[in-house]
XYZ file of C-alpha atoms in Angstrom:
50
model
C 192.602 -93.255 0.607
C 194.924 -90.433 1.601
C 192.549 -89.392 4.382
C 192.440 -92.918 5.779
C 196.237 -93.210 5.758
C 196.579 -89.786 7.370
C 194.122 -90.775 10.108
C 195.916 -94.069 10.836
C 199.326 -92.385 11.005
C 197.963 -89.665 13.269
C 196.456 -92.284 15.591
C 199.743 -94.191 15.759
C 201.747 -91.038 16.511
C 199.342 -90.126 19.312
C 199.673 -93.615 20.797
C 203.473 -93.689 20.438
C 204.077 -90.266 21.977
C 201.354 -90.056 24.634
C 200.396 -93.567 25.722
C 203.183 -96.047 24.913
C 205.693 -96.531 27.713
C 209.310 -96.591 26.524
C 211.835 -98.658 28.455
C 214.675 -96.325 27.504
C 212.728 -93.412 29.026
C 212.208 -95.029 32.407
C 208.869 -96.596 31.407
C 207.390 -93.205 30.550
C 205.665 -91.951 27.421
C 207.846 -89.477 25.474
C 205.546 -86.531 26.185
C 205.543 -87.223 29.940
C 209.317 -87.716 29.926
C 209.800 -84.388 28.159
C 207.459 -82.604 30.572
C 209.363 -84.011 33.549
C 212.892 -83.250 32.333
C 212.590 -80.276 29.947
C 213.649 -77.711 32.568
C 216.115 -79.768 34.602
C 217.768 -81.866 31.885
C 218.051 -85.589 31.359
C 219.387 -87.768 34.168
C 223.028 -88.532 33.337
C 222.532 -92.305 33.262
C 219.700 -91.909 30.748
C 221.618 -89.462 28.578
C 224.419 -91.985 28.227
C 222.039 -94.735 27.098
C 220.133 -92.687 24.515
């Protein structure tokens, strides 16, 4: 059952980080948000709310 649990957790992490839009990230998935802001930094108004 370890393999099944591992698979389910992996699927959830993929969904959460790549496909689920987060309101606190400007309705972006975490991976997309990171790609957009990794070189320029977080917008100040977002940094204050995180």
